[in-house]
Coordinates of C-alpha atoms in Angstrom, one line a residue:
Chain A
M1 CA 1.5 135.6 -85.6
T2 CA 3.7 137.5 -88.0
I3 CA 7.2 136.5 -87.9
E4 CA 7.9 139.4 -85.4
E5 CA 5.8 138.1 -83.2
W6 CA 7.5 134.2 -83.5
A7 CA 10.8 136.2 -83.0
E8 CA 9.8 138.2 -80.3
R9 CA 7.9 135.1 -78.5
I10 CA 11.5 133.2 -78.8
Q11 CA 13.4 136.2 -77.4
A12 CA 10.5 136.3 -74.2
G13 CA 12.0 132.3 -74.3
D14 CA 8.9 130.7 -74.7
P15 CA 9.4 127.5 -75.2
R16 CA 6.5 126.0 -77.6
N17 CA 7.3 129.0 -80.6
I18 CA 11.5 128.0 -80.3
A19 CA 10.2 124.2 -81.0
R20 CA 8.7 125.6 -83.5
A21 CA 11.5 127.6 -85.1
I22 CA 13.8 124.8 -84.7
T23 CA 11.1 122.3 -86.0
A24 CA 11.0 125.0 -89.0
I25 CA 14.8 124.9 -89.5
E26 CA 14.8 121.2 -89.3
S27 CA 12.5 120.6 -92.2
G28 CA 13.8 123.8 -94.3
D29 CA 11.0 125.5 -93.9
P30 CA 11.7 128.7 -95.4
A31 CA 9.8 130.9 -93.2
S32 CA 12.8 129.7 -90.9
I33 CA 15.1 132.5 -93.0
P34 CA 13.6 135.7 -92.0
L35 CA 12.9 134.7 -88.6
L36 CA 16.5 134.0 -88.0
K37 CA 17.4 137.1 -89.7
L38 CA 15.4 139.0 -86.8
V39 CA 16.6 136.6 -84.0
F40 CA 20.1 136.9 -85.0
R41 CA 19.8 140.4 -84.3
S42 CA 19.0 139.9 -81.0
G43 CA 23.1 140.4 -80.5
R44 CA 22.8 137.6 -77.7
R45 CA 25.3 134.8 -77.0
A46 CA 26.0 131.6 -75.3
A47 CA 29.0 129.9 -75.0
V48 CA 28.7 126.4 -76.8
V49 CA 29.9 123.6 -76.1
G50 CA 30.3 120.4 -78.3
I51 CA 30.4 117.0 -77.2
T52 CA 31.5 114.0 -79.3
G53 CA 32.5 110.5 -78.8
A54 CA 31.8 107.0 -80.2
P55 CA 28.6 105.7 -79.1
G56 CA 28.4 103.9 -75.6
A57 CA 31.2 106.3 -74.0
G58 CA 28.3 107.8 -72.1
K59 CA 28.1 111.2 -73.9
S60 CA 24.3 111.4 -73.1
T61 CA 24.5 111.2 -69.2
L62 CA 27.7 113.3 -68.9
V63 CA 25.8 116.2 -70.8
E64 CA 22.8 116.0 -68.5
R65 CA 25.2 116.1 -65.6
L66 CA 27.1 119.1 -66.8
A67 CA 24.0 120.6 -67.8
A68 CA 23.1 120.2 -63.9
S69 CA 26.2 122.1 -63.1
Y70 CA 25.5 125.2 -65.0
R71 CA 22.5 125.0 -63.8
A72 CA 23.6 125.1 -60.4
T73 CA 25.5 128.1 -60.9
G74 CA 22.1 129.5 -62.1
L75 CA 23.2 129.5 -66.5
R76 CA 20.4 128.5 -68.4
T77 CA 21.3 126.0 -70.4
S78 CA 20.4 124.2 -73.4
I79 CA 20.9 120.4 -74.7
L80 CA 21.1 120.2 -78.8
A81 CA 21.2 116.3 -79.1
V82 CA 22.4 115.9 -83.0
D83 CA 21.2 112.8 -84.0
P84 CA 21.6 111.7 -87.7
T85 CA 19.9 108.5 -86.5
S86 CA 16.3 109.9 -87.0
S87 CA 16.9 110.4 -90.6
F88 CA 16.5 106.5 -91.0
T89 CA 13.8 105.7 -88.2
G90 CA 11.6 108.8 -89.0
G91 CA 12.0 109.9 -85.1
A92 CA 14.6 111.4 -82.7
I93 CA 15.4 107.8 -80.7
L94 CA 17.3 109.7 -78.2
G95 CA 14.1 110.6 -76.9
D96 CA 13.5 114.5 -75.4
R97 CA 11.1 112.5 -73.1
V98 CA 13.4 110.0 -72.1
R99 CA 15.9 112.6 -72.1
M100 CA 13.9 114.9 -69.9
Q101 CA 13.4 112.8 -66.3
R102 CA 16.3 114.0 -65.0
L103 CA 15.8 117.7 -65.8
A104 CA 12.3 117.9 -66.3
T105 CA 11.2 120.0 -63.8
D106 CA 14.0 122.9 -64.4
T107 CA 12.7 125.4 -66.5
G108 CA 15.9 126.9 -66.9
V109 CA 16.9 123.7 -68.9
Y110 CA 15.6 123.0 -72.6
I111 CA 16.2 119.9 -74.6
R112 CA 16.1 119.0 -78.0
S113 CA 17.1 116.3 -80.6
M114 CA 18.1 117.7 -84.1
A115 CA 18.1 115.4 -87.1
T116 CA 17.3 115.9 -90.9
R117 CA 16.0 113.5 -93.6
G118 CA 18.9 114.9 -95.5
H119 CA 22.7 114.7 -95.2
W120 CA 24.8 115.2 -92.5
G121 CA 25.9 118.7 -94.3
G122 CA 22.1 119.7 -93.9
L123 CA 22.7 118.9 -90.3
A124 CA 25.2 120.3 -89.5
S125 CA 23.7 123.4 -90.8
A126 CA 20.4 123.6 -89.3
T127 CA 22.1 122.6 -85.8
Y128 CA 24.1 126.1 -85.8
D129 CA 20.8 127.9 -86.7
A130 CA 19.5 125.8 -83.7
V131 CA 22.1 127.7 -81.6
T132 CA 21.3 130.9 -82.9
V133 CA 17.7 130.4 -82.0
L134 CA 18.8 129.3 -78.5
E135 CA 21.5 132.1 -78.0
A136 CA 18.3 134.5 -78.7
A137 CA 16.1 132.8 -76.6
G138 CA 18.5 133.5 -73.7
S139 CA 20.4 130.6 -73.5
D140 CA 24.0 131.5 -71.5
V141 CA 25.0 127.8 -72.6
V142 CA 24.0 125.7 -75.6
L143 CA 25.4 122.0 -75.3
I144 CA 25.7 120.2 -78.9
E145 CA 25.8 116.3 -78.3
T146 CA 26.6 114.4 -81.4
V147 CA 26.7 110.7 -82.0
G148 CA 29.7 109.3 -83.2
V149 CA 33.2 110.4 -83.8
G150 CA 33.4 110.9 -87.3
Q151 CA 35.7 114.2 -89.3
G152 CA 31.9 115.6 -89.3
E153 CA 30.4 115.2 -86.1
I154 CA 33.9 116.4 -85.0
E155 CA 34.0 119.5 -87.1
V156 CA 30.4 120.8 -85.6
A157 CA 32.2 120.1 -82.1
R158 CA 35.0 122.5 -83.1
L159 CA 33.5 124.8 -84.9
A160 CA 30.5 125.1 -82.6
G161 CA 32.6 126.4 -79.7
A162 CA 34.6 124.3 -77.5
A163 CA 35.0 120.9 -78.6
V164 CA 35.1 117.7 -76.0
L165 CA 36.0 114.6 -76.6
L166 CA 34.9 111.6 -74.8
L167 CA 37.0 108.6 -74.6
V168 CA 36.6 105.4 -72.5
P169 CA 39.2 102.9 -70.8
G170 CA 39.5 99.5 -72.8
M171 CA 40.7 100.4 -76.8
G172 CA 44.1 99.7 -74.9
D173 CA 47.0 100.5 -76.5
E174 CA 45.0 101.7 -80.0
V175 CA 44.7 105.2 -78.8
Q176 CA 47.4 105.6 -81.6
T177 CA 44.5 104.5 -84.2
F178 CA 42.4 107.2 -83.0
K179 CA 44.6 109.2 -85.4
A180 CA 45.4 113.3 -85.4
G181 CA 42.4 114.1 -87.6
V182 CA 40.1 113.4 -84.5
M183 CA 42.6 113.7 -81.5
E184 CA 44.5 117.1 -82.7
I185 CA 40.8 119.1 -82.8
A186 CA 39.7 118.1 -79.4
D187 CA 40.0 120.9 -77.0
I188 CA 38.9 119.3 -73.8
F189 CA 39.9 115.0 -73.1
V190 CA 37.5 113.6 -71.3
I191 CA 38.0 110.1 -70.2
N192 CA 34.8 109.0 -68.7
K193 CA 34.2 106.0 -67.2
S194 CA 37.3 106.2 -65.5
D195 CA 36.6 103.9 -62.8
R196 CA 37.3 101.1 -65.0
G197 CA 41.2 99.7 -65.5
G198 CA 43.0 101.4 -68.0
A199 CA 42.0 105.1 -67.2
N200 CA 45.2 105.4 -66.1
R201 CA 46.8 104.0 -69.5
L202 CA 44.5 105.9 -71.7
E203 CA 45.7 109.4 -69.9
H204 CA 49.3 108.9 -70.3
D205 CA 48.8 107.7 -74.2
I206 CA 46.9 111.3 -74.9
T207 CA 49.0 112.9 -72.9
S208 CA 51.7 111.4 -74.5
M209 CA 50.3 112.2 -77.6
L210 CA 49.7 115.8 -77.0
S211 CA 53.3 116.5 -75.8
V212 CA 54.5 115.0 -79.4
S213 CA 52.8 117.2 -81.1
P214 CA 51.5 120.7 -79.3
R215 CA 48.8 122.8 -80.4
Q216 CA 50.2 125.9 -82.8
D217 CA 47.7 128.1 -81.0
G218 CA 49.4 127.5 -77.4
W219 CA 46.1 126.0 -75.8
Q220 CA 47.3 122.8 -74.1
P221 CA 43.8 120.7 -74.0
P222 CA 43.3 119.1 -70.6
V223 CA 42.7 115.8 -69.6
V224 CA 39.4 115.0 -67.1
K225 CA 38.6 112.0 -65.8
T226 CA 35.0 111.5 -65.1
V227 CA 32.8 108.7 -63.9
S228 CA 29.3 110.1 -65.5
T229 CA 26.5 107.9 -63.7
T230 CA 27.8 109.2 -60.3
G231 CA 28.6 112.9 -61.0
E232 CA 32.4 112.4 -60.7
G233 CA 35.2 114.6 -62.3
I234 CA 32.1 116.5 -63.7
D235 CA 33.2 119.5 -61.7
A236 CA 36.9 119.5 -63.1
L237 CA 35.7 119.4 -66.6
R238 CA 33.6 122.5 -65.8
H239 CA 36.6 123.8 -64.4
A240 CA 38.7 123.0 -68.1
L241 CA 35.6 124.5 -69.9
D242 CA 35.6 127.7 -68.2
G243 CA 39.2 127.7 -68.2
F244 CA 39.2 127.1 -72.3
Q245 CA 36.8 129.8 -72.7
S246 CA 38.7 132.2 -70.6
F247 CA 42.0 131.4 -72.8
C248 CA 39.4 132.1 -76.0
A249 CA 38.6 135.6 -74.7
R250 CA 42.1 136.5 -73.8
T251 CA 44.4 135.2 -76.7
P252 CA 43.9 135.3 -80.4
L253 CA 41.9 132.3 -80.3
G254 CA 38.5 133.1 -79.6
K255 CA 38.7 135.5 -82.3
S256 CA 40.2 133.1 -84.8
R257 CA 37.9 129.8 -84.0
E258 CA 34.8 132.7 -84.7
R259 CA 36.1 134.0 -88.0
E260 CA 37.1 130.3 -89.0
K261 CA 33.5 129.2 -88.4
W262 CA 31.2 132.2 -89.8
R263 CA 33.9 131.2 -93.2
E264 CA 32.5 128.1 -93.1
R265 CA 29.6 129.0 -92.3
L266 CA 28.7 131.3 -94.6
L267 CA 30.4 129.6 -98.1
D268 CA 28.4 126.2 -97.1
M269 CA 25.3 128.7 -97.2
A270 CA 26.1 130.2 -100.3
R271 CA 26.5 127.1 -101.8
R272 CA 23.2 125.8 -100.3
D273 CA 21.6 128.9 -101.8
L274 CA 23.0 129.7 -105.1
F275 CA 21.8 125.7 -105.8
A276 CA 18.1 125.9 -104.8
R277 CA 18.3 129.5 -106.8
V278 CA 19.6 128.0 -110.0
A279 CA 19.3 124.0 -109.8
G280 CA 16.0 124.1 -107.6
P281 CA 14.1 124.7 -111.3
L282 CA 15.5 122.4 -113.2
L283 CA 15.1 119.5 -110.3
G284 CA 11.3 120.1 -110.7
D285 CA 11.6 118.7 -114.3
G286 CA 12.7 115.2 -113.0
W287 CA 15.9 116.1 -114.2
V288 CA 18.0 114.5 -112.6
D289 CA 16.1 111.0 -112.1
E290 CA 16.8 111.5 -115.9
V291 CA 20.7 112.1 -116.5
V292 CA 20.9 109.6 -113.1
A293 CA 19.6 106.9 -115.9
E294 CA 21.8 108.0 -118.2
V295 CA 25.0 107.7 -116.5
M296 CA 23.5 104.5 -114.9
A297 CA 23.5 103.4 -119.1
R298 CA 26.9 105.3 -119.1
R299 CA 25.7 107.1 -122.7
T300 CA 27.1 110.3 -120.5
D301 CA 29.7 111.0 -118.1
P302 CA 29.0 112.7 -114.7
Y303 CA 31.1 115.4 -115.0
S304 CA 29.8 116.4 -118.6
A305 CA 26.2 116.0 -117.1
V306 CA 26.9 118.7 -114.3
E307 CA 28.5 120.9 -116.6
E308 CA 25.4 120.7 -119.0
M309 CA 22.7 121.2 -116.1
V310 CA 24.5 124.4 -114.4
K311 CA 24.6 125.9 -117.6
K312 CA 21.4 125.0 -118.5
G313 CA 19.8 126.2 -115.2
L314 CA 22.0 129.7 -115.1
E315 CA 21.0 130.4 -118.3
S316 CA 17.5 130.1 -117.6
R317 CA 18.1 132.5 -115.4
G318 CA 19.6 134.9 -118.2
Chain B
M1 CA 51.8 114.2 -122.7
T2 CA 48.4 114.8 -123.6
I3 CA 45.0 114.3 -121.5
E4 CA 44.3 111.0 -123.7
E5 CA 47.8 109.8 -123.3
W6 CA 47.7 110.2 -119.6
A7 CA 44.1 108.5 -119.9
E8 CA 45.2 105.6 -121.7
R9 CA 48.2 105.2 -119.4
I10 CA 45.6 104.4 -116.8
Q11 CA 43.4 102.2 -118.7
A12 CA 46.9 100.0 -119.3
G13 CA 47.7 100.3 -115.6
D14 CA 50.7 102.3 -115.8
P15 CA 50.5 103.1 -111.2
R16 CA 52.5 106.2 -111.6
N17 CA 49.9 107.7 -113.8
I18 CA 47.1 106.5 -111.6
A19 CA 48.8 108.2 -108.9
R20 CA 48.8 111.6 -110.8
A21 CA 45.6 111.2 -111.3
I22 CA 44.3 110.6 -107.7
T23 CA 46.9 113.5 -106.8
A24 CA 45.0 115.5 -109.2
I25 CA 41.6 114.8 -107.8
E26 CA 42.6 115.3 -104.3
S27 CA 44.1 118.4 -104.6
G28 CA 41.5 120.0 -107.0
D29 CA 43.5 120.3 -110.2
P30 CA 40.9 121.3 -112.9
A31 CA 42.9 118.8 -115.3
S32 CA 41.3 116.3 -113.6
I33 CA 37.8 117.0 -115.2
P34 CA 38.6 116.1 -118.2
L35 CA 40.6 113.1 -117.0
L36 CA 38.0 111.7 -115.1
K37 CA 35.6 111.9 -118.5
L38 CA 38.0 110.2 -120.7
V39 CA 38.9 107.9 -118.2
F40 CA 34.7 106.8 -117.2
R41 CA 33.8 106.1 -120.4
S42 CA 36.2 103.1 -120.0
G43 CA 32.8 101.4 -119.1
R44 CA 35.1 99.2 -117.0
R45 CA 33.1 98.6 -113.4
A46 CA 34.7 97.2 -110.0
A47 CA 33.3 95.6 -106.9
V48 CA 33.4 98.4 -104.2
V49 CA 33.2 97.7 -100.9
G50 CA 33.5 100.2 -97.7
I51 CA 34.4 99.6 -95.0
T52 CA 34.2 101.5 -91.9
G53 CA 34.6 101.2 -87.7
A54 CA 35.8 102.6 -84.4
P55 CA 39.3 103.2 -84.6
G56 CA 41.5 100.6 -83.3
A57 CA 38.8 98.4 -84.4
G58 CA 41.3 96.9 -87.0
K59 CA 40.5 98.0 -90.1
S60 CA 43.9 98.6 -91.7
T61 CA 44.9 94.7 -90.9
L62 CA 41.4 93.3 -91.9
V63 CA 41.5 95.3 -95.4
E64 CA 45.1 94.1 -95.8
R65 CA 43.9 90.4 -95.5
L66 CA 40.9 91.0 -97.8
A67 CA 43.0 92.0 -100.7
A68 CA 45.1 89.3 -99.9
S69 CA 41.8 87.3 -100.5
Y70 CA 40.9 88.9 -103.4
R71 CA 44.2 88.0 -105.2
A72 CA 44.2 84.8 -103.9
T73 CA 41.2 84.7 -106.8
G74 CA 43.3 86.5 -109.2
L75 CA 41.1 89.4 -109.3
R76 CA 43.2 92.9 -109.4
T77 CA 43.1 94.5 -106.0
S78 CA 43.1 98.2 -105.0
I79 CA 42.9 99.8 -101.5
L80 CA 41.9 103.3 -100.8
A81 CA 42.2 104.1 -97.4
V82 CA 40.4 107.6 -96.6
D83 CA 42.6 109.3 -94.3
P84 CA 41.1 112.4 -93.0
T85 CA 43.5 113.1 -90.4
S86 CA 46.2 113.9 -93.5
S87 CA 44.1 117.4 -93.8
F88 CA 45.7 118.0 -90.5
T89 CA 49.4 117.3 -90.7
G90 CA 49.9 117.6 -94.4
G91 CA 50.4 113.9 -94.6
A92 CA 49.2 111.0 -94.9
I93 CA 49.5 108.7 -91.9
L94 CA 48.5 105.4 -92.7
G95 CA 51.3 105.6 -94.6
D96 CA 51.4 103.7 -98.1
R97 CA 54.7 102.9 -97.7
V98 CA 53.9 100.8 -93.9
R99 CA 51.1 99.2 -95.5
M100 CA 52.5 98.1 -98.6
Q101 CA 55.0 96.0 -96.6
R102 CA 52.8 92.9 -96.9
L103 CA 51.4 93.2 -100.0
A104 CA 54.7 95.1 -101.6
T105 CA 56.0 92.7 -103.9
D106 CA 52.6 92.0 -105.5
T107 CA 51.6 94.0 -108.8
G108 CA 47.9 93.2 -108.9
V109 CA 47.3 95.6 -105.8
Y110 CA 47.4 99.0 -105.4
I111 CA 47.3 100.8 -102.4
R112 CA 47.0 104.4 -102.2
S113 CA 45.5 107.0 -99.4
M114 CA 43.3 110.0 -100.1
A115 CA 43.0 113.5 -98.3
T116 CA 41.9 116.7 -98.8
R117 CA 42.9 120.0 -97.0
G118 CA 39.1 121.0 -97.6
H119 CA 36.0 119.4 -96.1
W120 CA 34.5 116.0 -95.1
G121 CA 32.5 116.7 -98.4
G122 CA 35.1 117.1 -100.9
L123 CA 37.4 113.8 -99.6
A124 CA 34.3 111.6 -100.4
S125 CA 33.4 113.5 -103.7
A126 CA 37.2 112.9 -104.6
T127 CA 37.1 109.5 -103.3
Y128 CA 34.4 108.4 -105.6
D129 CA 36.1 110.1 -108.5
A130 CA 39.6 107.7 -107.4
V131 CA 37.2 105.2 -107.6
T132 CA 36.5 105.5 -110.6
V133 CA 40.4 105.8 -112.0
L134 CA 41.0 102.5 -110.5
E135 CA 37.7 101.1 -112.0
A136 CA 39.7 102.6 -115.4
A137 CA 43.0 101.3 -114.6
G138 CA 41.3 97.6 -114.6
S139 CA 40.9 96.6 -111.0
D140 CA 38.9 93.9 -110.3
V141 CA 37.6 95.5 -106.5
V142 CA 38.2 98.5 -104.9
L143 CA 38.0 98.4 -101.1
I144 CA 37.4 101.8 -99.3
E145 CA 39.0 101.9 -96.1
T146 CA 37.5 105.1 -93.9
V147 CA 39.0 105.8 -90.6
G148 CA 36.0 106.6 -87.9
V149 CA 32.2 105.8 -87.5
G150 CA 30.8 108.9 -88.3
Q151 CA 27.4 109.5 -90.5
G152 CA 29.8 110.9 -93.4
E153 CA 32.4 107.8 -93.4
I154 CA 29.1 105.4 -93.4
E155 CA 27.6 107.1 -96.8
V156 CA 31.0 107.4 -98.2
A157 CA 30.8 103.2 -97.0
R158 CA 27.3 102.6 -98.3
L159 CA 27.3 104.6 -101.4
A160 CA 30.1 103.0 -102.4
G161 CA 29.0 99.4 -102.6
A162 CA 28.8 96.7 -99.8
A163 CA 29.1 98.6 -96.7
V164 CA 31.3 97.2 -93.8
L165 CA 30.9 97.6 -90.1
L166 CA 33.5 96.3 -87.8
L167 CA 32.9 96.0 -84.1
V168 CA 35.0 94.6 -81.5
P169 CA 33.7 93.5 -78.3
G170 CA 33.5 95.1 -75.4
M171 CA 31.5 97.9 -75.5
G172 CA 29.2 95.4 -73.5
D173 CA 26.0 96.3 -73.3
E174 CA 25.9 99.5 -75.0
V175 CA 25.8 98.0 -78.6
Q176 CA 21.8 99.5 -78.5
T177 CA 23.6 103.1 -78.4
F178 CA 25.4 102.4 -81.6
K179 CA 22.0 103.8 -82.9
A180 CA 20.1 102.4 -86.4
G181 CA 21.9 105.4 -87.8
V182 CA 25.0 104.0 -88.6
M183 CA 23.6 100.1 -88.0
E184 CA 20.9 100.5 -90.0
I185 CA 23.3 101.5 -93.4
A186 CA 25.6 98.5 -93.2
D187 CA 25.1 95.3 -95.3
I188 CA 27.4 93.5 -93.6
F189 CA 29.1 93.4 -89.9
V190 CA 31.9 91.8 -88.9
I191 CA 33.3 91.3 -85.3
N192 CA 36.6 91.5 -84.9
K193 CA 39.0 90.6 -82.7
S194 CA 36.2 87.5 -82.3
D195 CA 38.9 85.9 -80.0
R196 CA 37.9 88.3 -77.2
G197 CA 35.4 87.7 -74.5
G198 CA 31.8 89.3 -74.7
A199 CA 32.4 87.9 -78.7
N200 CA 29.0 85.9 -78.5
R201 CA 27.2 88.6 -76.7
L202 CA 28.0 91.4 -79.1
E203 CA 26.9 89.1 -82.1
H204 CA 23.7 88.0 -79.9
D205 CA 23.1 92.1 -79.7
I206 CA 23.1 92.4 -82.8
T207 CA 21.2 89.9 -84.5
S208 CA 18.4 91.0 -82.2
M209 CA 18.7 94.8 -83.3
L210 CA 18.7 93.2 -86.6
S211 CA 15.7 90.9 -86.2
V212 CA 13.5 93.9 -84.2
S213 CA 13.9 96.1 -87.2
P214 CA 14.5 94.0 -90.8
R215 CA 15.8 95.8 -93.8
Q216 CA 12.6 97.2 -96.3
D217 CA 15.0 95.9 -99.2
G218 CA 14.8 92.1 -98.2
W219 CA 18.9 91.8 -97.5
Q220 CA 19.1 90.2 -94.3
P221 CA 23.0 91.8 -93.4
P222 CA 25.3 88.8 -92.4
V223 CA 27.1 88.9 -89.1
V224 CA 30.8 87.9 -89.7
K225 CA 33.4 86.6 -86.7
T226 CA 37.0 87.8 -87.4
V227 CA 40.5 87.8 -86.2
S228 CA 42.3 89.9 -88.7
T229 CA 45.6 89.5 -87.2
T230 CA 45.6 85.5 -87.7
G231 CA 43.7 85.5 -91.1
E232 CA 40.4 83.6 -89.2
G233 CA 36.8 84.6 -90.9
I234 CA 38.5 86.0 -93.8
D235 CA 36.8 83.4 -95.9
A236 CA 33.5 83.3 -94.2
L237 CA 33.9 87.8 -95.1
R238 CA 34.5 86.9 -98.9
H239 CA 31.6 84.5 -98.7
A240 CA 29.0 87.1 -97.2
L241 CA 30.3 90.2 -99.6
D242 CA 30.1 87.7 -102.4
G243 CA 26.7 86.7 -100.9
F244 CA 26.2 90.7 -100.9
Q245 CA 26.6 91.3 -104.7
S246 CA 24.7 88.2 -106.0
F247 CA 21.5 89.4 -104.2
C248 CA 22.2 92.8 -105.5
A249 CA 22.3 91.6 -109.3
R250 CA 19.9 89.2 -108.8
T251 CA 16.7 92.2 -106.7
P252 CA 16.1 95.7 -107.4
L253 CA 18.7 96.5 -104.9
G254 CA 21.7 97.1 -107.2
K255 CA 20.0 99.5 -109.4
S256 CA 18.0 101.3 -106.7
R257 CA 21.9 101.6 -104.3
E258 CA 23.3 102.6 -107.7
R259 CA 20.4 105.1 -108.7
E260 CA 20.6 106.8 -105.3
K261 CA 24.5 106.9 -105.3
W262 CA 24.3 108.8 -108.5
R263 CA 21.9 111.2 -107.2
E264 CA 23.6 112.2 -104.6
R265 CA 27.0 112.7 -106.6
L266 CA 25.7 114.6 -109.4
L267 CA 23.8 116.6 -106.7
D268 CA 26.6 117.6 -105.1
M269 CA 29.2 118.0 -108.1
A270 CA 26.4 120.5 -109.6
R271 CA 26.6 122.4 -105.8
R272 CA 30.5 122.4 -106.3
D273 CA 30.3 123.8 -109.8
L274 CA 27.7 126.1 -109.4
F275 CA 29.8 127.5 -106.6
A276 CA 32.9 127.5 -107.8
R277 CA 31.3 129.1 -111.5
V278 CA 29.6 132.0 -109.9
A279 CA 30.7 132.2 -106.2
G280 CA 34.3 131.8 -107.3
P281 CA 35.2 135.4 -109.1
L282 CA 33.6 137.0 -106.0
L283 CA 36.0 135.1 -103.2
G284 CA 38.7 135.8 -105.4
D285 CA 37.8 140.1 -103.6
G286 CA 38.4 138.8 -100.4
W287 CA 34.5 139.4 -100.4
V288 CA 33.9 136.5 -97.9
D289 CA 36.6 137.6 -94.9
E290 CA 35.1 141.2 -95.6
V291 CA 31.0 139.7 -95.0
V292 CA 32.7 137.3 -91.9
A293 CA 34.0 140.5 -90.4
E294 CA 30.5 142.0 -90.6
V295 CA 28.8 139.3 -89.1
M296 CA 31.1 138.4 -86.4
A297 CA 30.7 142.8 -85.2
R298 CA 26.7 142.0 -85.5
R299 CA 26.5 144.4 -88.2
T300 CA 24.7 141.9 -90.8
D301 CA 23.5 138.9 -90.1
P302 CA 24.5 135.8 -92.4
Y303 CA 21.4 135.4 -94.4
S304 CA 20.8 138.3 -95.3
A305 CA 24.5 138.7 -96.4
V306 CA 24.3 135.0 -98.1
E307 CA 21.6 136.2 -100.5
E308 CA 23.7 139.8 -100.9
M309 CA 26.4 137.7 -102.0
V310 CA 24.5 135.3 -104.7
K311 CA 22.7 137.9 -105.6
K312 CA 25.7 139.9 -106.8
G313 CA 27.5 136.7 -108.0
L314 CA 24.7 136.0 -110.4
E315 CA 24.2 139.7 -111.4
S316 CA 27.7 139.7 -112.5
R317 CA 27.4 137.0 -114.8
G318 CA 24.3 138.7 -116.5

């Protein structure tokens, strides 16, 4: 099968070839680049929603409910579960198979876990590329679920599209400590497990925080209460997401977010590409291990070692 | 003042010049590189402990207590609070001033928040460089406190030295969802706020998880219960940390962890350095904004655009 045929089958929505493409992206297979060039040209776009929250906040269940809601209105929906854990265990714990259960019989849903053996940075980049494949394959909506609430996870959610932050009651008076860095980036707040005590208190804390530091772009992040196990509040969340997307479309926010996304991505891609071209050949020689040994023995410092290595790499090309 | 004098003052432990150095690192000031080369050569080393945990887990208080414990045994101790939030608010929320209160009168403690306007990646790199400065300045112990429990935060803690993961009771039966990716990396588990209900249950869950998947390197992560507000359990945590450090010293783990740290760091530094040299000049021309516009209009695809840019950058050097 040629790359062109592969791209065609993806655009026809063939699950096996979509899966093959995402695996190629995940493993850094060079064949993924010409493929991505082709599928990017399909010009198809999806609404992308990034969902992040602490472990145990109920993300998976919420994401499944949300997918079902999109499906109910006829939208083709994909779920990407970004699962850095797999890099340590060698297999996706979230388990596509387990998660398929509820939505398994619906061919309009595509579910996939993403992981890489390498860095978080690589995983984020692979996730965006996977979105490109899913868009070409005709997804109307892509839900990206990230495990964890670190800066990296939130960045992925935000650059993806709408950033949804899941919180649960019971953190009590500590919502302040959740800090602006995480809180300011969320476009929509979800208080899941809102049947637990403390939901109103948490809602109040978030609302206060938002009124103290309103966003510069004019968007007022709504706070939605859900119980993902029963499906309560999912309609309200859908409504909030639709509201955000329409706000993005009619104000400069949509374009500026997209501009920011592409800027970050292009710079990141260029950094990787450059490194692969220039440093790649040196790495093959076991150069890095040698320098690591030198640095550990304090025979050189890492700053000088890196300069020398980059110089060497650039010279070997001239 | 020459770079040499600056380095000398840092090695003499002068707080103002230490602060200046960390600010230079944070802001990417090129002067920080020759300075880091000099201070790295001091050859001084500190025991580095990375503390991570969900917001509200009580990290700051625990870190202060732990610092006080190291001080009580005469060890010079530094605290680096890695605070990505600052990148959005333009100032460190954790507030060196507020946190100084308890330890303020002690000249053997140095406290500093770290932030960068840029990426998480940049912040991690700056944190390691700051550790180099604090080591040269004579710190015996450096405590790195990271906000959040994402993959990036855990990586920082782990590559720093001992990785301590703070948990709090109340997550109930959801500790499983904390997943291997975060759990497997921790060298020491701390159940803080252990006076709350559910502490024993949480301890049991962690212990079960650890027995199901024991670590390959032979280290058995201890589970320590603390109440950071009262100081309960801090001695046990100290003991656990000392135990880990001695394990690292007498088994291959110490060296292999250090090797891994330098490998990651050198590759990351090389990636940045290379990009600055080759792509830097192009970026000045507004090239990126132009390409972003092209990609958004779908007149080109990001993969081809990046290839072209890297080729151009390399050619312009030849």
